[in-house]
Structure formats: structure tokens, C-alpha cells
């Protein structure tokens, strides 16, 4: 009967009736519920609903009336539930009453039906009531106590679905589950109706969301700031052509979790001009002004009343900016031009920036986030401090954390407001800014360190460029007085904010003597080298016009990371090896100047979402063997599993929990892709953003080689050498990143061939899971047995998916890169499959490649040749495979060392097969991965940020 109800055939929210019923009653109930309006002639629709309700009332003692637009007769056993909100109750009847209230009085659907989407929205609104009450209490508590608060700025927050996480943190999962069963719905099925919030894409956004969960759980005063993207990044569709991008539709039916704050709105200005008044103050006037309007999403802590907020900005313009005269004149597009220009700022996450218009839009996005958020922080600072506030107290009340370089404009915006609006001196404003802002670096890739064209920024943000130029000049002046003269030119080149920009005269004059001496020396050397004839001298001095034209001056840019380092009081990396690379390579000159600025804060993930809620089967086993659920808040207790790792009973429990997750994933894969996979096979998973440095190409080349070897072996030998394996991939390639999209295409082409090969059967399957997001991860990760984290050493800052897999008892295969280094240390070398070159070897290996010294392994060539043979279709993979060939050149020379690491990767995969054949050994490895994961809780990371960078204290709501 539950199937019929959830399929929407019950018109009025019929009640769950399977519990305690005989087969005959179930059959009768299904017959009644199974009638549709159109299929039953001559009888009113309500008749069948009433019959069904009377049937269910006979079956159970306690009944809750249906949500309907028409009344119905009560049965003798029926208890009418009032439609009334009850935001803080654990009572099932009260929760059901709250759901009914929202279905009736905050409707978004037709009142004639109570289908599953309606049930989801009403349930979410019911949960939100509890969150709003706690959110208000938290806000009032912070308002009264006026603590120092951290404001976390990020362009991404990859939240995932909110319902199960919220009721889990509120400890109401069972109560809501039972309440929904009384309406004929299963909680998990209702939760699946929620779309993932399209507010992020990858690890950057998921880290921010994990941090908010920990901040709320640990009772820290905090606030998140982001943008409310209408269409997200994109919805990924996989076709025969590969990845196709479609706009996300997550807001089409509304978002029941957000709270519009129409009273919270700030002006954000673009373009215009800067004038200096008679008093010497700068005034930024004219241009375009939009409004940033706040939408709050409550973030509940686990087992605490504290509920903080993620404040998302949406962009619009006032009604008076609509040109009514133009509209009435038939110029409709012109009339709404201002509105369209404002709204598109928050349309798409990371709009393509291959055009000047795309770059302009991205810069608008970043400034909107920074400007609205800084204005909001200042408003709250004044509100909490009262009329006698002092600006010198600002850093003791406000901590701003810039998650990567996207929020860098917070620096000049804070300075602009303090100097131009609040009237502070430059010196005082600069001291306040430096004490307030901190910067987290997430990459060592040069292309990921943001650089904005100077002319674009001058056009869009003229006042901010003046401020940035002043910071740059003052920083250069400080270098003159602190850096050795012989190192000055190099240091300036590496550290100044403005690149390819002429030096200020004062700095240039210091360097001129050295430059003149150098040129004179070079001229003397040339004269002594050869006694040129007059004709030769003449030819030497002739400047050919075409050569003059060939010299292209590089564009002037603003280096945002350098601005972050100069302005911030702390700079942190996100894994131990990454932080060392930051100090030794990326920002080495800065580190030598300010070693005290640099810290490491190894990333973490919330154990609530990623283990307790995503993997209830394994969580029950952990709780059973540790004796309580205290590990959810104190992950150090997970290490207690080590002493039971070889216990046969624990191993049986562990295997059963893993298999339940694998069966669930197999059903999910069939539903999403049509592929049939066996739960008895090894589940090998790589899910992350598709990028060449993350080396999904290495993985699929390994699969190709494995498939070729399987085909070459007799059937009996195949099973002896290889264990059955399902290789799963997931992740999005950026829409204009063609090489990444070719990798997606190759994975799917390989899967299409392998999965339909009857000779191979279940020995090998290849699955690409489309539209990878948090909800997909919550199904994949609990079922994983082997997970691939195989980036070129030294290029992955940290990674967080590796931590999620370890928490869930998954064994990793990977390089010594990012957090892999620390995970391997914590779980033990024997419980991690290591391969590949080390980070300190990479530069020399690339140099050897350039010199033509690299000799490819025959197995590597074999895999490439197999693809070239057309074994996986007629698609031309030449541009993809060419990137792995040659020694130098753009798109060639195997920059990410796939060929270099391929042999050791294949050998590590052979070790995986051998280990998996011994299931007792493998299960022990799995247990020890969970036991070794405590360090990678985001709770630990947040405690370190709070203590070492933000200087904030825990402040639980009483």
C-alpha cells in the first residue's frame, strides 16, 4: 500500500496502514487506494478516500486525520489533530499536527491532494519552525552578549539536502519518521523529494558547509555569507556525446528552508567616477547601483540549541528603476534593462569568463558578496556596540575569513567604508583591516591564483583600484627598507599586488642604478666579443618593424592572492604538505618576511552528515562496539575500534553493514544509469571535480589496461587473477574545459563497451554516475570499499572526499598528496595503497621529460594503443591522448605525469586484488580506516581556527 500512496494515488493524504494488518486487509486496502479519479465512474472520489480511512482506523488504535480540503465523518477511533504549529515538540502527534498545519495554511500545492512533494514541503516547513525558534534565540543571545564573531565568506556552500540533516541534528529523526508514516509516507522517500541546493560545485563549497555545521555544533558565534544562485553551476546530463550542461532547477518549486529578509538590503555600486572633495575625502559617484537582499538559511548544531545562519545575497533593483515610459512605448527589453542586469549577477555560479562580459560578471559577483557582507557586518557591529562604539574595537568583535581568493575585495571594500564613509584616517583603517581579515589558500596551481585585468577593475570599481594601488605602493616602500638590495628586484616581482604595471617613481629610482650598471656591463661584453664592421654595426642597430610589432606586452593584472597575504593577519594552508608548499614555494618571499602569519589548518568533514546520517547501518555497528553515540561529537573515540579490529563478531557486523550499503547503491545505480552491478564485486570509486591534475585519466587508462588483460586471458585464469570490480566515476567538468569533457566521454565510452561484453560479465563494470552532488555522495561513500585519490603529488591542496571515505571504512589508493599524507599516517601504512612520485621529485621529473629522457612503460603504451584501435568507438581521442605524448609544448609533455606514475599505479591495483581476496584482512583494513579517521573531523579544524586565527569563544545558548 505504501507504494500506491507514494505514487500519488491517494488524493487526500491517506494514512499509513500496513502495520499490524493481515494479508486480506492489505489487499482490500490496496484495492481501495488503487482507484484513480478517472477510473471509477459513477461514484464520488471522496467515497473511496473515506472507505480507505475507515479501513485504516480499524487497523490501528491511534489515527491522525488526513490533510484535506473537505471535512469527513470521524470514526469512533479517530482522534482529530488540530492544524497547529508546534516548533519544539518531540511528540509524534504534535509533529503530525505541525505538518498538517503547513499543508493547510502555508500551501504551495493544490489543496485537493497531499502527494509526496507536498508532504516534503510541509515537513520541511514544520522543521523550519523549530530552526527559526532556535535561530532567534541564538541571535538574541549573541546580541545581548556581544561576543567576537567570525564571518565566513565563500563563493560556494555545497549544502546538499537539508531535511535529514536538520532533523538528525535536532534528534527528531524517529519522531518525524513516525509522524510521516501516519500520513502514508516513508521519511527517506519524502527526503528524496528535496533537490540539492545549487550553491556550490566541489570541495571548496562542501568544506564551507562542513565548517558551518561544526561552528553551530560547537556553539561558536558565527555567520556564513554567500550568493543565492538561481541556476547553480549546471545540471550534468550524460549522452552519447558526453557531458551536456542544463541549468539547475532547484528553486523552481521554492526553497522551504530559506527565510527572505526583505528588510535587510544594501546598495552595491558599480562603475561611476571618483572625485576628491574640498575636505580631501574621496567620493565615488554615478554608475550603476543594485540592491543585495538577504535570504537566511538556518544551520542547526547537533545536540545544542545553537542555530547559526548562512546569509545568501540575491540581487535586484528598486521598482523605480523600471522604465515605465519605455515599456508603454513598446520598448519592453529596454524598460527592464536595469532589473535584468541586476538579477543576472546571481544567475549562475562561475559564469564562463572567456569573454570580457563573462569576466565583468564574475567580478560583479565577487564584489556583490563582499560589499553586502561587509556592510552587514558593520551594521551588526554598530547595533551590538551601541551609540558609543569605537572603531578600534572592531577587530575585537569581528573576524573575517576569506575562503580562497574570491572574497578578496573584502579588503578594499572595508577600507573604502572606513575611510570614505566613516571618516577614519587611512592609517587607522589599514590597522583595523589587517587585524580583521584572514585568508585560506586552497591551491598551488598558478591558474587558480586569481588575477584580474587592471583595466577591467578600474572600469568596474574605480575607487577600489585607487585603494589597491595605495596598498601596493606602501608595500613596495616597506620592501625597500626591509629586503636586501640584491634581492629587491626579484622580491618585488614575486610579491607586489600589481603585475606588469610600471613601478612608482620612488621605487624605480632605487632600481635604476642597478639596471643601468647591468646594461653598461652587457654593452661592454658585446663590444669585447666581436670587432664589428661599420656595416655590421648598422645592421645590429636596425630595428625591423615586424619584430617590433611581435613584442606583446603582457596585460596589467591585480594579483588577488598577494593582496590577501599582504592584508591578512593570518594565512593558512589546508593540509600539512600543502602548507609547507605554500611557505616554501607559492608564497616563499612573503613567508620569509612574515613567518608568523603562516599556519596549517588541515581540513575536516562533519561526522554528523558523512557518517552518522549518511551511513546509519555502519553507525549502529560503531555505537554497539563503542558503547554509546558519544563518538558523533567526540570522534577521538573511534580509535577505540582498533582493539576489536580482528574480532570475528565485529567483522561480521561490519561486513553486513557494508553489504547493506552496497545493495542500496546497486539499486541507485540501476535507477540512475540502467547499469546492473553486483554487490559481491569490489566497489572502486573516484568522485570529484573532473580535472587533469586529479587524474581521472590515469584511472580510466588503468581500467582500459585491466579490460585488455581480461580479454587476453582464458576464462578460468581471469577469475583466478582478478577479483570482480565495479569502477565508478562521478564529477562535473567545467563547461569550457574541453580536455576534462573528453575524459568524461572516454569513461562513458569504455563503460558502454565493457558493460556489454558477455565474456567479461561481472568481472568488470564501469559506471559514470551523472550529476554528482552531495546527495549522490551520501549513497556512494557508505558503499565504497576502495577510493581513488590519485592527483599528481604536490597539486591537491587537501581534498575532503578522502576523509569522508576513510570515516566510512573505505581503503584508499593514492599518492602522497594533500591530506592523503596525514590519512596514511593515521590509518597506518598497511591500510593504504600508495603509489606514484613524491612531491619533491615532480620538478626534476618534468625537467627530464623536457630533456627527452622519459621512456614510457610498455603497459602505458599498450593502454593508449588499445584506445587508438577503436575498441571503444569511433570518437577521435587524439587531442586527449596527445596530452600524454611529446616532451614539451602546450597540451603535451604529460605535465601531470600520468605516464610516469602508470606502472606503479597498475602494480598498486594488483596489490588491491590480492588484499581483497582475503576478506578477513580487507575487513580489518576497513575497520582500521574508520578507527584512524578521528583527526579529520571538521570539529577539530574549527577548534583550531577559533583558537589560532579568529580568537573566538564557544557561546552556547542557555
PDB file of N, CA, C and O in Angstrom, residues 22-51:
ATOM      1  N   UNK A  22      -3.421  -7.935   8.366  1.00  0.00           N
ATOM      2  CA  UNK A  22      -3.363  -9.223   7.704  1.00  0.00           C
ATOM      3  C   UNK A  22      -3.316  -9.039   6.201  1.00  0.00           C
ATOM      4  O   UNK A  22      -3.574  -7.957   5.679  1.00  0.00           O
ATOM      5  N   UNK A  23      -3.009 -10.113   5.467  1.00  0.00           N
ATOM      6  CA  UNK A  23      -2.899 -10.036   4.011  1.00  0.00           C
ATOM      7  C   UNK A  23      -4.201  -9.614   3.362  1.00  0.00           C
ATOM      8  O   UNK A  23      -4.219  -8.852   2.401  1.00  0.00           O
ATOM      9  N   UNK A  24      -5.316 -10.132   3.892  1.00  0.00           N
ATOM     10  CA  UNK A  24      -6.613  -9.796   3.300  1.00  0.00           C
ATOM     11  C   UNK A  24      -6.905  -8.324   3.442  1.00  0.00           C
ATOM     12  O   UNK A  24      -7.376  -7.666   2.508  1.00  0.00           O
ATOM     13  N   UNK A  25      -6.601  -7.768   4.634  1.00  0.00           N
ATOM     14  CA  UNK A  25      -6.845  -6.341   4.840  1.00  0.00           C
ATOM     15  C   UNK A  25      -5.937  -5.504   3.956  1.00  0.00           C
ATOM     16  O   UNK A  25      -6.345  -4.494   3.401  1.00  0.00           O
ATOM     17  N   UNK A  26      -4.649  -5.945   3.811  1.00  0.00           N
ATOM     18  CA  UNK A  26      -3.737  -5.213   2.929  1.00  0.00           C
ATOM     19  C   UNK A  26      -4.253  -5.207   1.500  1.00  0.00           C
ATOM     20  O   UNK A  26      -4.233  -4.199   0.806  1.00  0.00           O
ATOM     21  N   UNK A  27      -4.724  -6.360   1.071  1.00  0.00           N
ATOM     22  CA  UNK A  27      -5.236  -6.461  -0.289  1.00  0.00           C
ATOM     23  C   UNK A  27      -6.421  -5.550  -0.497  1.00  0.00           C
ATOM     24  O   UNK A  27      -6.518  -4.839  -1.498  1.00  0.00           O
ATOM     25  N   UNK A  28      -7.346  -5.544   0.478  1.00  0.00           N
ATOM     26  CA  UNK A  28      -8.517  -4.688   0.374  1.00  0.00           C
ATOM     27  C   UNK A  28      -8.104  -3.216   0.369  1.00  0.00           C
ATOM     28  O   UNK A  28      -8.609  -2.401  -0.415  1.00  0.00           O
ATOM     29  N   UNK A  29      -7.136  -2.897   1.230  1.00  0.00           N
ATOM     30  CA  UNK A  29      -6.663  -1.509   1.275  1.00  0.00           C
ATOM     31  C   UNK A  29      -6.054  -1.079  -0.032  1.00  0.00           C
ATOM     32  O   UNK A  29      -6.309   0.011  -0.530  1.00  0.00           O
ATOM     33  N   UNK A  30      -5.253  -1.952  -0.633  1.00  0.00           N
ATOM     34  CA  UNK A  30      -4.630  -1.599  -1.911  1.00  0.00           C
ATOM     35  C   UNK A  30      -5.671  -1.429  -3.002  1.00  0.00           C
ATOM     36  O   UNK A  30      -5.548  -0.582  -3.876  1.00  0.00           O
ATOM     37  N   UNK A  31      -6.720  -2.264  -2.941  1.00  0.00           N
ATOM     38  CA  UNK A  31      -7.782  -2.121  -3.937  1.00  0.00           C
ATOM     39  C   UNK A  31      -8.457  -0.766  -3.817  1.00  0.00           C
ATOM     40  O   UNK A  31      -8.739  -0.093  -4.804  1.00  0.00           O
ATOM     41  N   UNK A  32      -8.713  -0.359  -2.574  1.00  0.00           N
ATOM     42  CA  UNK A  32      -9.389   0.932  -2.369  1.00  0.00           C
ATOM     43  C   UNK A  32      -8.488   2.085  -2.792  1.00  0.00           C
ATOM     44  O   UNK A  32      -8.896   2.969  -3.534  1.00  0.00           O
ATOM     45  N   UNK A  33      -7.211   2.052  -2.308  1.00  0.00           N
ATOM     46  CA  UNK A  33      -6.327   3.154  -2.618  1.00  0.00           C
ATOM     47  C   UNK A  33      -5.938   3.186  -4.090  1.00  0.00           C
ATOM     48  O   UNK A  33      -5.582   4.221  -4.618  1.00  0.00           O
ATOM     49  N   UNK A  34      -5.995   2.036  -4.724  1.00  0.00           N
ATOM     50  CA  UNK A  34      -5.508   1.948  -6.084  1.00  0.00           C
ATOM     51  C   UNK A  34      -6.439   2.521  -7.124  1.00  0.00           C
ATOM     52  O   UNK A  34      -6.142   2.479  -8.301  1.00  0.00           O
ATOM     53  N   UNK A  35      -7.573   3.070  -6.728  1.00  0.00           N
ATOM     54  CA  UNK A  35      -8.501   3.645  -7.695  1.00  0.00           C
ATOM     55  C   UNK A  35      -8.127   5.094  -7.972  1.00  0.00           C
ATOM     56  O   UNK A  35      -7.858   5.856  -7.065  1.00  0.00           O
ATOM     57  N   UNK A  36      -8.151   5.479  -9.217  1.00  0.00           N
ATOM     58  CA  UNK A  36      -7.930   6.872  -9.566  1.00  0.00           C
ATOM     59  C   UNK A  36      -9.250   7.529  -9.892  1.00  0.00           C
ATOM     60  O   UNK A  36     -10.245   6.852 -10.128  1.00  0.00           O
ATOM     61  N   UNK A  37      -9.263   8.838  -9.880  1.00  0.00           N
ATOM     62  CA  UNK A  37     -10.489   9.587 -10.120  1.00  0.00           C
ATOM     63  C   UNK A  37     -11.123   9.203 -11.462  1.00  0.00           C
ATOM     64  O   UNK A  37     -12.324   9.003 -11.578  1.00  0.00           O
ATOM     65  N   UNK A  38     -10.295   9.071 -12.479  1.00  0.00           N
ATOM     66  CA  UNK A  38     -10.825   8.853 -13.819  1.00  0.00           C
ATOM     67  C   UNK A  38     -11.283   7.421 -14.039  1.00  0.00           C
ATOM     68  O   UNK A  38     -12.090   7.159 -14.924  1.00  0.00           O
ATOM     69  N   UNK A  39     -10.798   6.468 -13.220  1.00  0.00           N
ATOM     70  CA  UNK A  39     -11.098   5.071 -13.496  1.00  0.00           C
ATOM     71  C   UNK A  39     -12.358   4.586 -12.808  1.00  0.00           C
ATOM     72  O   UNK A  39     -12.782   3.464 -13.017  1.00  0.00           O
ATOM     73  N   UNK A  40     -12.953   5.377 -11.935  1.00  0.00           N
ATOM     74  CA  UNK A  40     -14.133   4.944 -11.192  1.00  0.00           C
ATOM     75  C   UNK A  40     -15.306   5.811 -11.595  1.00  0.00           C
ATOM     76  O   UNK A  40     -15.391   6.974 -11.229  1.00  0.00           O
ATOM     77  N   UNK A  41     -16.205   5.243 -12.348  1.00  0.00           N
ATOM     78  CA  UNK A  41     -17.339   6.011 -12.845  1.00  0.00           C
ATOM     79  C   UNK A  41     -18.509   5.888 -11.899  1.00  0.00           C
ATOM     80  O   UNK A  41     -18.767   4.846 -11.323  1.00  0.00           O
ATOM     81  N   UNK A  42     -19.236   6.948 -11.747  1.00  0.00           N
ATOM     82  CA  UNK A  42     -20.487   6.920 -11.021  1.00  0.00           C
ATOM     83  C   UNK A  42     -20.377   7.085  -9.530  1.00  0.00           C
ATOM     84  O   UNK A  42     -21.393   7.162  -8.852  1.00  0.00           O
ATOM     85  N   UNK A  43     -19.185   7.098  -8.964  1.00  0.00           N
ATOM     86  CA  UNK A  43     -19.035   7.259  -7.527  1.00  0.00           C
ATOM     87  C   UNK A  43     -18.163   8.469  -7.247  1.00  0.00           C
ATOM     88  O   UNK A  43     -17.174   8.689  -7.929  1.00  0.00           O
ATOM     89  N   UNK A  44     -18.513   9.266  -6.242  1.00  0.00           N
ATOM     90  CA  UNK A  44     -17.683  10.435  -5.918  1.00  0.00           C
ATOM     91  C   UNK A  44     -16.308   9.999  -5.422  1.00  0.00           C
ATOM     92  O   UNK A  44     -16.172   8.991  -4.750  1.00  0.00           O
ATOM     93  N   UNK A  45     -15.329  10.794  -5.775  1.00  0.00           N
ATOM     94  CA  UNK A  45     -13.940  10.473  -5.413  1.00  0.00           C
ATOM     95  C   UNK A  45     -13.774  10.355  -3.903  1.00  0.00           C
ATOM     96  O   UNK A  45     -13.075   9.484  -3.395  1.00  0.00           O
ATOM     97  N   UNK A  46     -14.441  11.260  -3.140  1.00  0.00           N
ATOM     98  CA  UNK A  46     -14.289  11.252  -1.697  1.00  0.00           C
ATOM     99  C   UNK A  46     -14.764   9.941  -1.058  1.00  0.00           C
ATOM    100  O   UNK A  46     -14.324   9.563   0.021  1.00  0.00           O
ATOM    101  N   UNK A  47     -15.658   9.240  -1.754  1.00  0.00           N
ATOM    102  CA  UNK A  47     -16.175   7.982  -1.218  1.00  0.00           C
ATOM    103  C   UNK A  47     -15.044   6.997  -0.977  1.00  0.00           C
ATOM    104  O   UNK A  47     -14.948   6.354   0.064  1.00  0.00           O
ATOM    105  N   UNK A  48     -14.151   6.883  -1.968  1.00  0.00           N
ATOM    106  CA  UNK A  48     -13.061   5.926  -1.842  1.00  0.00           C
ATOM    107  C   UNK A  48     -12.065   6.339  -0.761  1.00  0.00           C
ATOM    108  O   UNK A  48     -11.529   5.501  -0.052  1.00  0.00           O
ATOM    109  N   UNK A  49     -11.856   7.623  -0.655  1.00  0.00           N
ATOM    110  CA  UNK A  49     -10.953   8.096   0.390  1.00  0.00           C
ATOM    111  C   UNK A  49     -11.511   7.760   1.771  1.00  0.00           C
ATOM    112  O   UNK A  49     -10.790   7.312   2.659  1.00  0.00           O
ATOM    113  N   UNK A  50     -12.813   7.986   1.955  1.00  0.00           N
ATOM    114  CA  UNK A  50     -13.425   7.696   3.262  1.00  0.00           C
ATOM    115  C   UNK A  50     -13.409   6.204   3.574  1.00  0.00           C
ATOM    116  O   UNK A  50     -13.175   5.787   4.706  1.00  0.00           O
ATOM    117  N   UNK A  51     -13.642   5.386   2.525  1.00  0.00           N
ATOM    118  CA  UNK A  51     -13.567   3.949   2.728  1.00  0.00           C
ATOM    119  C   UNK A  51     -12.165   3.542   3.171  1.00  0.00           C
ATOM    120  O   UNK A  51     -11.996   2.729   4.073  1.00  0.00           O
TER     121      UNK A  51
END
